Structures are given as structure tokens and as C-alpha cells.
XYZ file of N, CA and C in Angstrom:
864
model
N 95.082 81.698 98.529
C 96.237 82.581 98.524
C 97.024 82.381 99.813
N 98.322 82.255 99.703
C 99.155 82.116 100.885
C 99.896 83.404 101.184
N 99.901 83.802 102.454
C 100.647 84.984 102.881
C 101.583 84.555 104.004
N 102.874 84.686 103.782
C 103.865 84.359 104.799
C 104.419 85.655 105.369
N 104.136 85.882 106.656
C 104.478 87.137 107.303
C 103.243 88.003 107.379
N 102.498 87.901 108.484
C 101.237 88.644 108.604
C 101.342 89.656 109.741
N 102.392 90.493 109.624
C 102.578 91.578 110.573
C 101.807 92.807 110.127
N 102.407 93.974 110.235
C 101.721 95.231 109.913
C 101.209 95.227 108.477
N 102.079 94.929 107.520
C 101.672 94.939 106.113
C 100.940 93.661 105.722
N 101.511 92.531 106.094
C 100.939 91.256 105.689
C 99.534 91.031 106.195
N 99.253 91.489 107.414
C 97.903 91.304 107.968
C 96.881 92.114 107.188
N 97.254 93.334 106.792
C 96.338 94.173 106.013
C 96.130 93.590 104.621
N 97.199 93.095 104.014
C 97.091 92.461 102.698
C 96.161 91.257 102.771
N 96.371 90.412 103.772
C 95.548 89.210 103.923
C 94.082 89.568 104.139
N 93.828 90.563 104.993
C 92.446 90.961 105.282
C 91.752 91.487 104.032
N 92.466 92.263 103.238
C 91.859 92.798 102.012
C 91.643 91.716 100.963
N 92.517 90.727 100.920
C 92.307 89.607 100.006
C 91.057 88.822 100.398
N 90.840 88.663 101.700
C 89.617 88.002 102.174
C 88.391 88.798 101.734
N 88.453 90.121 101.914
C 87.336 90.982 101.512
C 87.085 90.904 100.006
N 88.160 90.688 99.245
C 88.038 90.611 97.785
C 87.535 89.248 97.314
N 87.315 88.337 98.246
C 86.752 87.041 97.896
C 87.737 85.896 97.791
N 88.998 86.145 98.126
C 89.995 85.080 98.091
C 89.972 84.276 99.389
N 90.266 82.999 99.280
C 90.531 82.190 100.464
C 91.998 82.383 100.810
N 92.269 82.778 102.049
C 93.633 83.134 102.445
C 94.123 82.199 103.539
N 95.302 81.657 103.327
C 95.975 80.857 104.339
C 97.283 81.563 104.668
N 97.569 81.752 105.953
C 98.733 82.543 106.308
C 99.496 81.990 107.484
N 100.756 82.419 107.561
C 101.616 82.005 108.676
C 102.411 83.199 109.180
N 102.593 83.224 110.495
C 103.484 84.173 111.153
C 103.960 83.508 112.437
N 105.196 83.746 112.851
C 105.667 83.123 114.095
C 104.967 83.653 115.347
N 104.331 84.818 115.253
C 103.670 85.405 116.417
C 102.227 84.926 116.519
N 101.850 84.329 117.653
C 100.470 83.859 117.835
C 99.432 84.962 117.656
N 99.752 86.183 118.097
C 98.794 87.290 117.976
C 98.502 87.601 116.514
N 99.516 87.506 115.675
C 99.318 87.760 114.243
C 98.442 86.680 113.622
N 98.656 85.443 114.032
C 97.827 84.353 113.503
C 96.377 84.507 113.961
N 96.197 84.932 115.208
C 94.836 85.141 115.723
C 94.134 86.255 114.962
N 94.883 87.308 114.612
C 94.296 88.425 113.864
C 93.836 87.973 112.483
N 94.597 87.089 111.849
C 94.194 86.576 110.542
C 92.909 85.769 110.656
N 92.808 84.956 111.673
C 91.583 84.179 111.885
C 90.390 85.110 112.075
N 90.590 86.188 112.832
C 89.511 87.152 113.071
C 89.082 87.839 111.781
N 90.028 87.990 110.848
C 89.731 88.647 109.570
C 89.080 87.704 108.569
N 88.973 86.431 108.920
C 88.326 85.480 108.024
C 89.261 84.576 107.262
N 90.564 84.651 107.581
C 91.530 83.784 106.930
C 91.819 82.549 107.759
N 92.634 81.675 107.224
C 93.050 80.466 107.929
C 94.506 80.619 108.332
N 94.767 80.645 109.619
C 96.130 80.741 110.119
C 96.650 79.344 110.427
N 97.869 79.069 109.991
C 98.461 77.751 110.214
C 99.712 77.892 111.075
N 100.128 76.781 111.669
C 101.196 76.820 112.667
C 102.593 76.675 112.077
N 102.686 76.347 110.782
C 103.993 76.236 110.130
C 103.932 76.856 108.738
N 105.031 77.427 108.266
C 105.034 77.972 106.900
C 104.871 76.874 105.861
N 105.381 75.692 106.157
C 105.281 74.585 105.201
C 103.827 74.265 104.868
N 102.946 74.372 105.858
C 101.524 74.100 105.636
C 100.966 75.069 104.593
N 101.251 76.349 104.766
C 100.765 77.352 103.811
C 101.381 77.138 102.432
N 102.660 76.800 102.403
C 103.352 76.586 101.126
C 102.728 75.420 100.358
N 102.352 74.379 101.061
C 101.750 73.205 100.408
C 100.377 73.512 99.828
N 99.598 74.336 100.529
C 98.188 74.509 100.190
C 97.905 75.651 99.217
N 98.731 76.692 99.226
C 98.414 77.909 98.469
C 98.663 77.734 96.973
N 97.811 78.376 96.158
C 98.032 78.332 94.706
C 99.065 79.369 94.277
N 99.284 80.391 95.100
C 100.407 81.309 94.921
C 100.728 81.892 96.288
N 101.905 82.479 96.413
C 102.367 82.963 97.712
C 102.743 84.433 97.658
N 102.475 85.131 98.757
C 102.917 86.506 98.950
C 103.802 86.523 100.187
N 105.005 87.054 100.050
C 105.941 87.119 101.162
C 106.037 88.543 101.687
N 105.861 88.705 102.998
C 106.008 90.005 103.673
C 106.966 89.781 104.836
N 108.251 89.854 104.573
C 109.262 89.389 105.519
C 110.120 90.532 106.057
N 110.665 90.363 107.274
C 111.388 91.461 107.920
C 112.875 91.535 107.619
N 113.464 90.469 107.051
C 114.920 90.450 106.946
C 115.406 89.509 105.847
N 116.691 89.671 105.493
C 117.323 88.761 104.538
C 117.314 87.332 105.068
N 117.580 87.188 106.369
C 117.613 85.853 106.971
C 116.270 85.159 106.823
N 115.196 85.915 107.027
C 113.855 85.339 106.891
C 113.597 84.915 105.451
N 114.019 85.741 104.484
C 113.831 85.393 103.074
C 114.620 84.139 102.719
N 115.838 84.047 103.211
C 116.676 82.880 102.939
C 116.010 81.612 103.463
N 115.513 81.662 104.690
C 114.872 80.501 105.297
C 113.586 80.126 104.570
N 112.766 81.116 104.286
C 111.484 80.846 103.630
C 111.698 80.322 102.213
N 112.658 80.882 101.492
C 112.901 80.420 100.119
C 113.367 78.967 100.111
N 114.138 78.574 101.107
C 114.547 77.170 101.214
C 113.339 76.275 101.468
N 112.430 76.740 102.317
C 111.226 75.961 102.612
C 110.342 75.825 101.374
N 110.242 76.900 100.604
C 109.435 76.849 99.377
C 110.078 75.912 98.366
N 111.401 76.013 98.221
C 112.112 75.143 97.279
C 111.934 73.674 97.658
N 111.971 73.397 98.947
C 111.845 72.014 99.419
C 110.481 71.425 99.088
N 109.477 72.289 98.967
C 108.126 71.812 98.660
C 108.011 71.326 97.218
N 108.908 71.810 96.345
C 108.936 71.336 94.961
C 107.661 71.598 94.181
N 107.061 72.786 94.363
C 105.799 73.117 93.694
C 106.078 73.711 92.313
N 106.317 72.875 91.336
C 106.605 73.352 89.979
C 105.458 74.219 89.462
N 105.794 75.408 88.931
C 104.783 76.317 88.399
C 104.256 77.322 89.398
N 104.655 77.186 90.661
C 104.206 78.118 91.703
C 104.776 79.513 91.449
N 103.960 80.548 91.690
C 104.418 81.937 91.599
C 104.474 82.515 93.004
N 105.587 83.160 93.318
C 105.803 83.760 94.632
C 106.079 85.247 94.446
N 105.295 86.091 95.102
C 105.492 87.543 95.041
C 106.194 87.999 96.313
N 107.420 88.492 96.172
C 108.218 88.923 97.316
C 108.051 90.435 97.486
N 107.324 90.860 98.522
C 106.958 92.268 98.674
C 107.874 93.046 99.611
N 108.815 92.379 100.240
C 109.618 93.017 101.281
C 110.641 93.989 100.695
N 111.086 94.920 101.529
C 112.147 95.849 101.145
C 113.468 95.257 101.611
N 114.128 94.553 100.702
C 115.355 93.821 101.013
C 116.362 94.016 99.883
N 117.650 93.745 100.132
C 118.661 93.930 99.087
C 118.362 93.093 97.845
N 118.610 93.686 96.691
C 118.358 92.983 95.431
C 119.165 91.683 95.333
N 120.446 91.659 95.733
C 121.182 90.386 95.649
C 120.531 89.263 96.457
N 119.959 89.597 97.608
C 119.288 88.577 98.422
C 118.054 88.049 97.705
N 117.318 88.946 97.072
C 116.138 88.516 96.316
C 116.547 87.696 95.094
N 117.624 88.111 94.435
C 118.083 87.375 93.255
C 118.536 85.970 93.638
N 119.215 85.859 94.777
C 119.647 84.543 95.245
C 118.442 83.638 95.492
N 117.399 84.198 96.107
C 116.177 83.425 96.343
C 115.518 83.044 95.023
N 115.507 83.975 94.071
C 114.899 83.708 92.763
C 115.623 82.576 92.042
N 116.953 82.575 92.112
C 117.738 81.530 91.451
C 117.475 80.166 92.088
N 117.398 80.152 93.418
C 117.128 78.905 94.128
C 115.780 78.325 93.719
N 114.773 79.181 93.661
C 113.422 78.718 93.336
C 113.286 78.368 91.859
N 113.956 79.115 91.010
C 113.888 78.853 89.570
C 114.370 77.441 89.244
N 115.367 76.983 89.985
C 115.890 75.632 89.769
C 114.849 74.562 90.082
N 113.818 74.934 90.834
C 112.725 74.008 91.171
C 111.458 74.303 90.375
N 111.573 75.144 89.344
C 110.410 75.457 88.519
C 109.463 76.456 89.142
N 109.953 77.212 90.125
C 109.132 78.190 90.852
C 109.581 79.591 90.462
N 108.632 80.470 90.187
C 108.943 81.840 89.767
C 108.806 82.799 90.937
N 109.886 83.504 91.248
C 109.850 84.552 92.270
C 109.797 85.902 91.579
N 108.820 86.715 91.952
C 108.715 88.087 91.468
C 109.204 89.044 92.545
N 109.860 90.094 92.120
C 110.263 91.186 93.017
C 109.155 92.225 92.970
N 108.346 92.308 94.037
C 107.151 93.161 94.002
C 107.018 94.008 95.266
N 107.981 94.881 95.561
C 107.842 95.723 96.746
C 106.630 96.639 96.639
N 106.202 97.127 97.796
C 104.979 97.919 97.876
C 105.283 99.331 98.331
N 104.624 100.294 97.728
C 104.711 101.675 98.189
C 103.471 101.982 99.009
N 103.689 102.357 100.266
C 102.578 102.663 101.153
C 102.884 102.228 102.572
N 102.229 102.853 103.522
C 102.406 102.526 104.930
C 101.432 101.430 105.341
N 101.567 100.982 106.581
C 100.618 100.013 107.100
C 99.203 100.550 107.105
N 99.058 101.842 107.411
C 97.728 102.457 107.403
C 97.155 102.476 105.993
N 97.991 102.748 105.014
C 97.533 102.729 103.626
C 97.191 101.310 103.176
N 97.910 100.338 103.702
C 97.611 98.946 103.365
C 96.212 98.563 103.824
N 95.805 99.070 104.984
C 94.474 98.759 105.522
C 93.387 99.236 104.568
N 93.584 100.409 103.969
C 92.569 100.995 103.082
C 92.801 100.635 101.610
N 93.665 99.672 101.346
C 93.979 99.214 99.983
C 94.574 100.336 99.136
N 95.344 101.202 99.783
C 95.969 102.331 99.098
C 97.457 102.048 98.875
N 97.752 100.880 98.347
C 99.128 100.489 98.071
C 99.406 100.527 96.573
N 100.672 100.728 96.234
C 101.118 100.632 94.846
C 102.114 99.478 94.770
N 101.892 98.566 93.829
C 102.792 97.429 93.636
C 103.808 97.774 92.556
N 105.090 97.670 92.908
C 106.165 97.838 91.939
C 106.597 96.434 91.500
N 105.938 95.898 90.493
C 106.171 94.513 90.080
C 107.319 94.417 89.087
N 108.203 93.458 89.311
C 109.297 93.235 88.365
C 109.635 91.753 88.315
N 110.083 91.339 87.129
C 110.388 89.931 86.921
C 109.647 89.399 85.711
N 109.430 88.103 85.683
C 108.781 87.443 84.555
C 107.441 88.099 84.223
N 107.311 88.593 82.994
C 106.126 89.370 82.603
C 104.849 88.539 82.674
N 104.925 87.278 82.256
C 103.737 86.420 82.289
C 103.292 86.169 83.722
N 104.254 86.012 84.624
C 103.921 85.792 86.033
C 103.316 87.048 86.653
N 103.837 88.212 86.281
C 103.259 89.472 86.762
C 101.809 89.580 86.315
N 101.548 89.267 85.068
C 100.183 89.334 84.543
C 99.280 88.330 85.254
N 99.807 87.146 85.537
C 99.019 86.119 86.222
C 98.648 86.541 87.640
N 99.479 87.395 88.249
C 99.238 87.836 89.628
C 98.406 89.108 89.698
N 98.066 89.692 88.563
C 97.390 90.998 88.544
C 96.095 90.981 89.351
N 95.298 89.937 89.200
C 94.033 89.861 89.932
C 94.278 89.824 91.442
N 95.333 89.136 91.839
C 95.678 89.068 93.262
C 96.117 90.440 93.761
N 96.998 91.094 93.015
C 97.450 92.429 93.407
C 96.271 93.397 93.518
N 95.327 93.285 92.590
C 94.150 94.156 92.623
C 93.328 93.951 93.896
N 93.482 92.790 94.517
C 92.730 92.509 95.733
C 93.217 93.267 96.947
N 94.472 93.749 96.916
C 94.986 94.468 98.089
C 95.682 95.787 97.757
N 95.790 96.127 96.470
C 96.498 97.349 96.082
C 95.639 98.229 95.184
N 95.956 99.504 95.183
C 95.230 100.469 94.349
C 95.642 100.356 92.891
N 96.926 100.112 92.654
C 97.421 100.036 91.278
C 98.693 99.194 91.260
N 98.945 98.552 90.121
C 100.171 97.777 89.923
C 100.906 98.303 88.700
N 102.203 98.539 88.860
C 103.047 98.936 87.732
C 104.043 97.813 87.446
N 104.182 97.465 86.168
C 105.208 96.512 85.763
C 106.477 97.314 85.473
N 107.477 97.160 86.330
C 108.689 97.973 86.239
C 109.749 97.321 85.352
N 109.492 96.072 84.917
C 110.421 95.434 83.992
C 111.227 94.315 84.619
N 112.533 94.325 84.375
C 113.406 93.228 84.784
C 113.429 93.056 86.297
N 113.661 91.813 86.726
C 113.728 91.497 88.150
C 114.723 92.425 88.852
N 114.288 92.993 89.965
C 115.121 93.924 90.718
C 114.742 95.374 90.498
N 114.081 95.659 89.373
C 113.669 97.041 89.114
C 112.588 97.499 90.087
N 111.811 96.549 90.590
C 110.823 96.906 91.605
C 111.501 97.488 92.831
N 112.564 96.826 93.295
C 113.298 97.325 94.458
C 113.998 98.638 94.147
N 114.503 98.785 92.944
C 115.156 100.053 92.594
C 114.156 101.205 92.671
N 112.954 100.974 92.157
C 111.916 101.995 92.237
C 111.506 102.240 93.688
N 111.455 101.172 94.477
C 111.066 101.307 95.883
C 112.082 102.154 96.652
N 113.355 101.990 96.371
C 114.372 102.787 97.048
C 114.257 104.256 96.665
N 113.925 104.526 95.414
C 113.681 105.909 94.999
C 112.494 106.492 95.765
N 111.436 105.704 95.867
C 110.244 106.164 96.586
C 110.552 106.399 98.060
N 111.312 105.487 98.662
C 111.599 105.619 100.090
C 112.545 106.769 100.392
N 113.397 107.120 99.431
C 114.217 108.320 99.608
C 113.311 109.538 99.784
N 112.290 109.625 98.942
C 111.338 110.737 99.052
C 110.564 110.673 100.362
N 110.163 109.472 100.761
C 109.427 109.312 102.018
C 110.269 109.783 103.197
N 111.547 109.406 103.200
C 112.436 109.797 104.299
C 112.487 111.310 104.456
N 112.580 112.003 103.334
C 112.664 113.465 103.354
C 111.314 114.090 103.690
N 110.256 113.617 103.029
C 108.929 114.209 103.232
C 108.430 114.024 104.659
N 108.780 112.905 105.274
C 108.357 112.655 106.650
C 108.948 113.695 107.597
N 110.225 113.977 107.424
C 110.876 114.958 108.296
C 110.464 116.377 107.932
N 110.287 116.670 106.657
C 109.839 118.019 106.282
C 108.432 118.285 106.813
N 107.606 117.239 106.886
C 106.278 117.383 107.495
C 106.409 117.758 108.960
N 107.299 117.068 109.670
C 107.508 117.371 111.087
C 108.033 118.792 111.274
N 108.948 119.210 110.417
C 109.495 120.569 110.515
C 108.401 121.618 110.322
N 107.580 121.429 109.290
C 106.532 122.411 108.994
C 105.499 122.482 110.114
N 105.098 121.323 110.633
C 104.077 121.319 111.683
C 104.618 121.886 112.991
N 105.882 121.594 113.299
C 106.475 122.177 114.504
C 106.588 123.692 114.359
N 106.926 124.143 113.176
C 106.965 125.585 112.899
C 105.592 126.202 113.143
N 104.554 125.545 112.625
C 103.202 126.052 112.826
C 102.804 126.081 114.283
N 103.157 125.021 115.010
C 102.828 124.983 116.438
C 103.467 126.155 117.174
N 104.737 126.422 116.858
C 105.445 127.510 117.539
C 104.850 128.879 117.177
N 104.223 128.970 116.009
C 103.628 130.237 115.587
C 102.159 130.353 115.989
N 101.654 129.338 116.696
C 100.289 129.403 117.194
C 99.219 128.939 116.232
N 99.601 128.213 115.185
C 98.629 127.691 114.221
C 98.032 126.388 114.752
N 96.723 126.233 114.632
C 96.072 124.987 115.026
C 96.646 123.836 114.198
N 97.101 122.797 114.886
C 97.819 121.715 114.209
C 96.923 120.930 113.253
N 95.723 120.603 113.678
C 94.818 119.845 112.812
C 94.454 120.652 111.567
N 94.241 121.954 111.764
C 93.941 122.824 110.627
C 95.133 122.885 109.680
N 96.331 122.928 110.254
C 97.541 122.981 109.428
C 97.648 121.753 108.529
N 97.386 120.583 109.094
C 97.447 119.355 108.299
C 96.457 119.420 107.143
N 95.241 119.850 107.429
C 94.196 119.914 106.407
C 94.553 120.898 105.302
N 94.984 122.090 105.690
C 95.241 123.144 104.712
C 96.500 122.855 103.896
N 97.572 122.450 104.575
C 98.816 122.185 103.859
C 98.671 121.017 102.888
N 97.927 120.000 103.287
C 97.741 118.835 102.416
C 96.997 119.195 101.141
N 96.242 120.281 101.176
C 95.430 120.678 100.024
C 96.159 121.636 99.091
N 97.381 122.021 99.457
C 98.105 123.007 98.661
C 99.341 122.441 97.994
N 100.145 123.344 97.441
C 101.326 122.942 96.677
C 102.370 122.251 97.540
N 102.341 122.510 98.840
C 103.316 121.888 99.735
C 102.873 120.548 100.277
N 101.720 120.073 99.843
C 101.201 118.811 100.359
C 101.998 117.607 99.887
N 101.929 116.536 100.655
C 102.572 115.276 100.289
C 101.782 114.140 100.913
N 102.010 112.933 100.420
C 101.315 111.786 101.002
C 101.746 111.583 102.453
N 102.991 111.874 102.778
C 103.436 111.737 104.164
C 102.742 112.747 105.070
N 102.484 113.941 104.558
C 101.727 114.927 105.332
C 100.326 114.404 105.606
N 99.714 113.793 104.606
C 98.364 113.256 104.770
C 98.339 112.080 105.737
N 99.339 111.206 105.621
C 99.327 109.957 106.390
C 99.884 110.135 107.798
N 100.988 110.877 107.928
C 101.645 110.985 109.232
C 101.409 112.325 109.921
N 100.941 113.304 109.163
C 100.651 114.597 109.772
C 99.678 114.519 110.935
N 98.558 113.794 110.806
C 97.611 113.704 111.925
C 98.232 113.120 113.190
N 99.089 112.115 113.048
C 99.745 111.523 114.216
C 100.702 112.520 114.857
N 101.421 113.269 114.032
C 102.319 114.288 114.566
C 101.537 115.368 115.296
N 100.416 115.786 114.712
C 99.595 116.829 115.327
C 99.055 116.383 116.678
N 98.696 115.114 116.766
C 98.130 114.584 118.007
C 99.197 114.111 118.987
N 100.428 114.001 118.522
C 101.490 113.492 119.381
C 101.333 112.013 119.682
N 100.769 111.271 118.736
C 100.525 109.836 118.936
C 101.262 109.040 117.871
N 102.335 108.400 118.278
C 103.114 107.591 117.332
C 103.422 106.207 117.894
N 102.715 105.812 118.937
C 102.955 104.496 119.533
C 102.410 103.362 118.669
N 101.328 103.619 117.917
C 100.758 102.590 117.048
C 101.424 102.698 115.681
N 102.412 101.852 115.460
C 103.272 102.003 114.284
C 102.653 101.442 113.015
N 102.743 102.233 111.943
C 102.459 101.712 110.602
C 103.776 101.451 109.862
N 104.862 101.997 110.374
C 106.229 101.666 109.972
C 107.110 101.964 111.178
N 107.668 100.923 111.770
C 108.486 101.105 112.961
C 109.813 101.777 112.602
N 110.266 102.649 113.498
C 111.544 103.322 113.281
C 112.664 102.295 113.134
N 112.622 101.231 113.919
C 113.673 100.208 113.858
C 113.725 99.532 112.493
N 112.574 99.249 111.909
C 112.541 98.635 110.577
C 112.946 99.647 109.511
N 112.547 100.897 109.712
C 112.899 101.952 108.758
C 114.409 102.132 108.662
N 115.132 101.860 109.750
C 116.586 101.965 109.711
C 117.172 101.044 108.643
N 116.586 99.863 108.485
C 117.016 98.937 107.430
C 116.854 99.583 106.057
N 115.697 100.222 105.846
C 115.430 100.863 104.562
C 116.405 102.012 104.306
N 116.700 102.776 105.354
C 117.628 103.898 105.209
C 119.005 103.406 104.754
N 119.448 102.291 105.308
C 120.753 101.742 104.933
C 120.757 101.282 103.475
N 119.649 100.692 103.040
C 119.555 100.250 101.646
C 119.592 101.441 100.691
N 118.896 102.517 101.056
C 118.899 103.724 100.220
C 120.307 104.305 100.143
N 120.969 104.408 101.300
C 122.317 104.972 101.339
C 123.278 104.152 100.481
N 123.161 102.835 100.543
C 124.032 101.970 99.744
C 123.763 102.142 98.254
N 122.492 102.254 97.879
C 122.138 102.434 96.468
C 122.651 103.773 95.944
N 122.550 104.808 96.757
C 123.064 106.117 96.364
C 124.576 106.064 96.152
N 125.269 105.377 97.059
C 126.721 105.263 96.940
C 127.100 104.486 95.682
N 126.388 103.396 95.424
C 126.676 102.590 94.233
C 126.441 103.378 92.946
N 125.421 104.238 92.968
C 125.088 105.026 91.776
C 125.878 106.332 91.703
N 126.699 106.591 92.728
C 127.497 107.819 92.797
C 126.610 109.055 92.682
N 125.524 109.062 93.454
C 124.561 110.167 93.427
C 124.669 110.979 94.718
N 124.924 112.284 94.629
C 124.915 113.112 95.837
C 123.489 113.272 96.342
N 123.317 113.215 97.655
C 121.965 113.303 98.227
C 122.018 114.077 99.539
N 122.246 115.393 99.459
C 122.389 116.176 100.690
C 121.142 116.184 101.564
N 119.955 116.211 100.967
C 118.739 116.220 101.779
C 118.557 114.886 102.496
N 118.741 113.782 101.778
C 118.621 112.473 102.415
C 119.661 112.326 103.519
N 120.883 112.753 103.247
C 121.951 112.640 104.248
C 121.609 113.407 105.518
N 120.941 114.543 105.357
C 120.557 115.344 106.522
C 119.484 114.653 107.360
N 118.740 113.728 106.756
C 117.681 113.012 107.482
C 118.227 111.933 108.401
N 119.367 111.366 108.049
C 119.871 110.187 108.755
C 120.017 110.414 110.258
N 120.661 111.513 110.712
C 120.810 111.688 112.159
C 119.492 111.880 112.899
N 118.465 112.371 112.223
C 117.164 112.546 112.887
C 116.546 111.182 113.187
N 116.591 110.270 112.213
C 116.073 108.919 112.459
C 116.942 108.178 113.476
N 118.262 108.399 113.432
C 119.139 107.797 114.435
C 118.796 108.309 115.829
N 118.490 109.597 115.921
C 118.116 110.177 117.212
C 116.817 109.568 117.725
N 115.889 109.293 116.822
C 114.634 108.646 117.224
C 114.917 107.292 117.858
N 115.840 106.543 117.274
C 116.236 105.265 117.870
C 116.849 105.494 119.248
N 117.735 106.478 119.354
C 118.403 106.759 120.618
C 117.460 107.217 121.712
N 116.329 107.799 121.320
C 115.337 108.269 122.286
C 114.344 107.178 122.674
N 114.574 105.963 122.185
C 113.703 104.856 122.560
C 112.493 104.676 121.680
N 112.532 105.236 120.469
C 111.381 105.158 119.565
C 111.486 104.005 118.559
N 112.306 103.009 118.850
C 112.482 101.913 117.910
C 111.193 101.231 117.502
N 110.258 101.089 118.448
C 108.980 100.433 118.161
C 107.897 101.431 117.769
N 108.227 102.709 117.765
C 107.254 103.750 117.424
C 107.136 103.908 115.916
N 106.070 104.564 115.483
C 105.919 104.929 114.082
C 106.954 105.993 113.732
N 107.323 106.062 112.465
C 108.316 107.062 112.062
C 107.803 108.493 112.204
N 106.514 108.666 112.492
C 106.007 109.998 112.840
C 106.694 110.536 114.088
N 107.370 109.662 114.839
C 108.073 110.067 116.059
C 109.227 111.021 115.786
N 109.590 111.229 114.520
C 110.623 112.239 114.246
C 110.153 113.613 114.708
N 108.827 113.791 114.797
C 108.309 115.055 115.336
C 108.793 115.239 116.767
N 108.771 114.165 117.545
C 109.219 114.228 118.939
C 110.695 114.587 119.011
N 111.479 114.064 118.071
C 112.903 114.383 118.026
C 113.103 115.880 117.815
N 112.426 116.429 116.809
C 112.593 117.853 116.506
C 112.050 118.726 117.623
N 110.944 118.304 118.219
C 110.366 119.086 119.313
C 111.333 119.161 120.491
N 111.967 118.054 120.808
C 112.928 118.056 121.919
C 114.203 118.806 121.542
N 114.584 118.758 120.273
C 115.734 119.542 119.821
C 115.473 121.038 119.966
N 114.191 121.417 119.876
C 113.850 122.837 119.983
C 113.934 123.346 121.412
N 114.038 122.421 122.384
C 114.182 122.759 123.806
C 112.987 123.508 124.359
N 111.844 123.380 123.708
C 110.618 123.999 124.192
C 109.559 122.932 124.370
N 108.678 123.111 125.332
C 107.595 122.170 125.567
C 106.381 122.578 124.758
N 105.474 121.609 124.579
C 104.219 121.895 123.883
C 103.471 123.003 124.604
């Protein structure tokens, strides 16, 4: 199995594939990421072309449209007729479609397969695959997806995976900030923060973001990112564009935007998005 991009998500995917019994070959431009793959039992290579040549299928975990454009050209140049490529990144549908068309001309199938879940969830194999594209290729990749994800849904036509992912991320954007609001409220009222996370997660107001990011907010620790605020800004822009295209009013999502922007302005670009708690805490003008 080839994994191109072994950062926060890709490294966890690769490690779980190794645990599931797959031989994994991976590439990342960062030496530390390649070293981590070797430590997990995979084979790290110094060029993406090496992984593209050797892998029986590829998983892409990329940070940008530019990266997808470059990698898709490299895959096309390899001329691997029959190769299946699963593109897991959160990127614009037109960019993915352009890559799919380029690869299709070389007999290569690109699937749009974004993932629902944080980096922490990826470590514990608690990811959901939103698979879209060629149905036979999705079925052929099912065993691979099972190696790093909890469940796979076939969403249908190419691009529907990203559409579902944007819907999911809209909810994540809101739930993340509502978690911070509730926990800050509890702190100000003298409620034990760890107890609040446990109790709220077990009730009607619970959410996956409360479970995943609540503990970090309670502890005030967001330096170890499972989703960097800077990368999340890309996702926020994609959601906003999709809402505008669909002519959908989204007052709650719109209210979230300045909070994430403030996190960037406060120097939290490399922090986990749990850092929105720090934004609200400082807005309250009170110290812990």
C-alpha cells in the first residue's frame, strides 16, 4: 500500500495499515514524517515516484490543491494502468475532478474519499470514509479502508464524498466552538472541567467534538494538534463557498468564522482547533 503525505492523518493511516497486516510504502517531504513511518514498521522512501512505482494502490493525504496537482502529474507519468488512487484530502471538488480526468486518460482510477475524524481519531482507527466515484473501485478498496477506518460509506458519484465532508465539517466547526462555550461557562460557575466533559458527553448535549476536544480544552493543552487552526481555515473557506453556491443561510456557521480568525490572529495557527477555548477565555477578560 502506498501513502503519499504522512503527516497527522497520513501517518496514523499508514501505522494502522501496518497493524492490519499490509506492507506500507510512504513518502513525505519532511524527514521526521518519514522517520515516524519507519518506526511504525513501514518503508519510507525519498521520492513520491518510488512509492508510486511500487504500490498496488495509493492513498493520498495532501495539504493543498497545488500538492494534488503535482502528485497527480507524477502518478500519471508512471503510467500504471489499472491503478486505484484514493484521494482523502479536503480539497475543492473541481481540483479533484481535474486530477481524476488526468489520471483516467492513463487508465488510472481516482476515488474521492475524504475522511471524517481528527488526527486523534485516526490513531484509534475511528475514522469514517466518505467514498465516492467508480463503484467497482470503491469495492476493491474496501479491505484497505477497513484497515484504517471504522466504517466506509459509498456516497455515490465522484465528488459526493467531498459534499458530505463539507456538511460534516460545518457541524464540526459549530460543535467545536459550542464545546468551548459550554466548558468556559462551567469553569466560570465553578464546575470541575474534567467532570463536565464526562457528564456532558454522556447526555443529550454531547457531541463527538466534546469527546475529542473537550479534554484538551479542560486541560488548556492545544499545542499538540490533531487539526491545525491554519489548515482548518482552508476547510472553513470551502464550507463557506459551498453554502454560497447552494444559496443556504448559515447563521451559526457564520458566527464561528471570526472566532477561528481570532485564533489565527492570536498565534494559534499551528495549534489544535481546541485553541478556540483560549480565544473565548481571553474574550471574557477573566483569568483562569
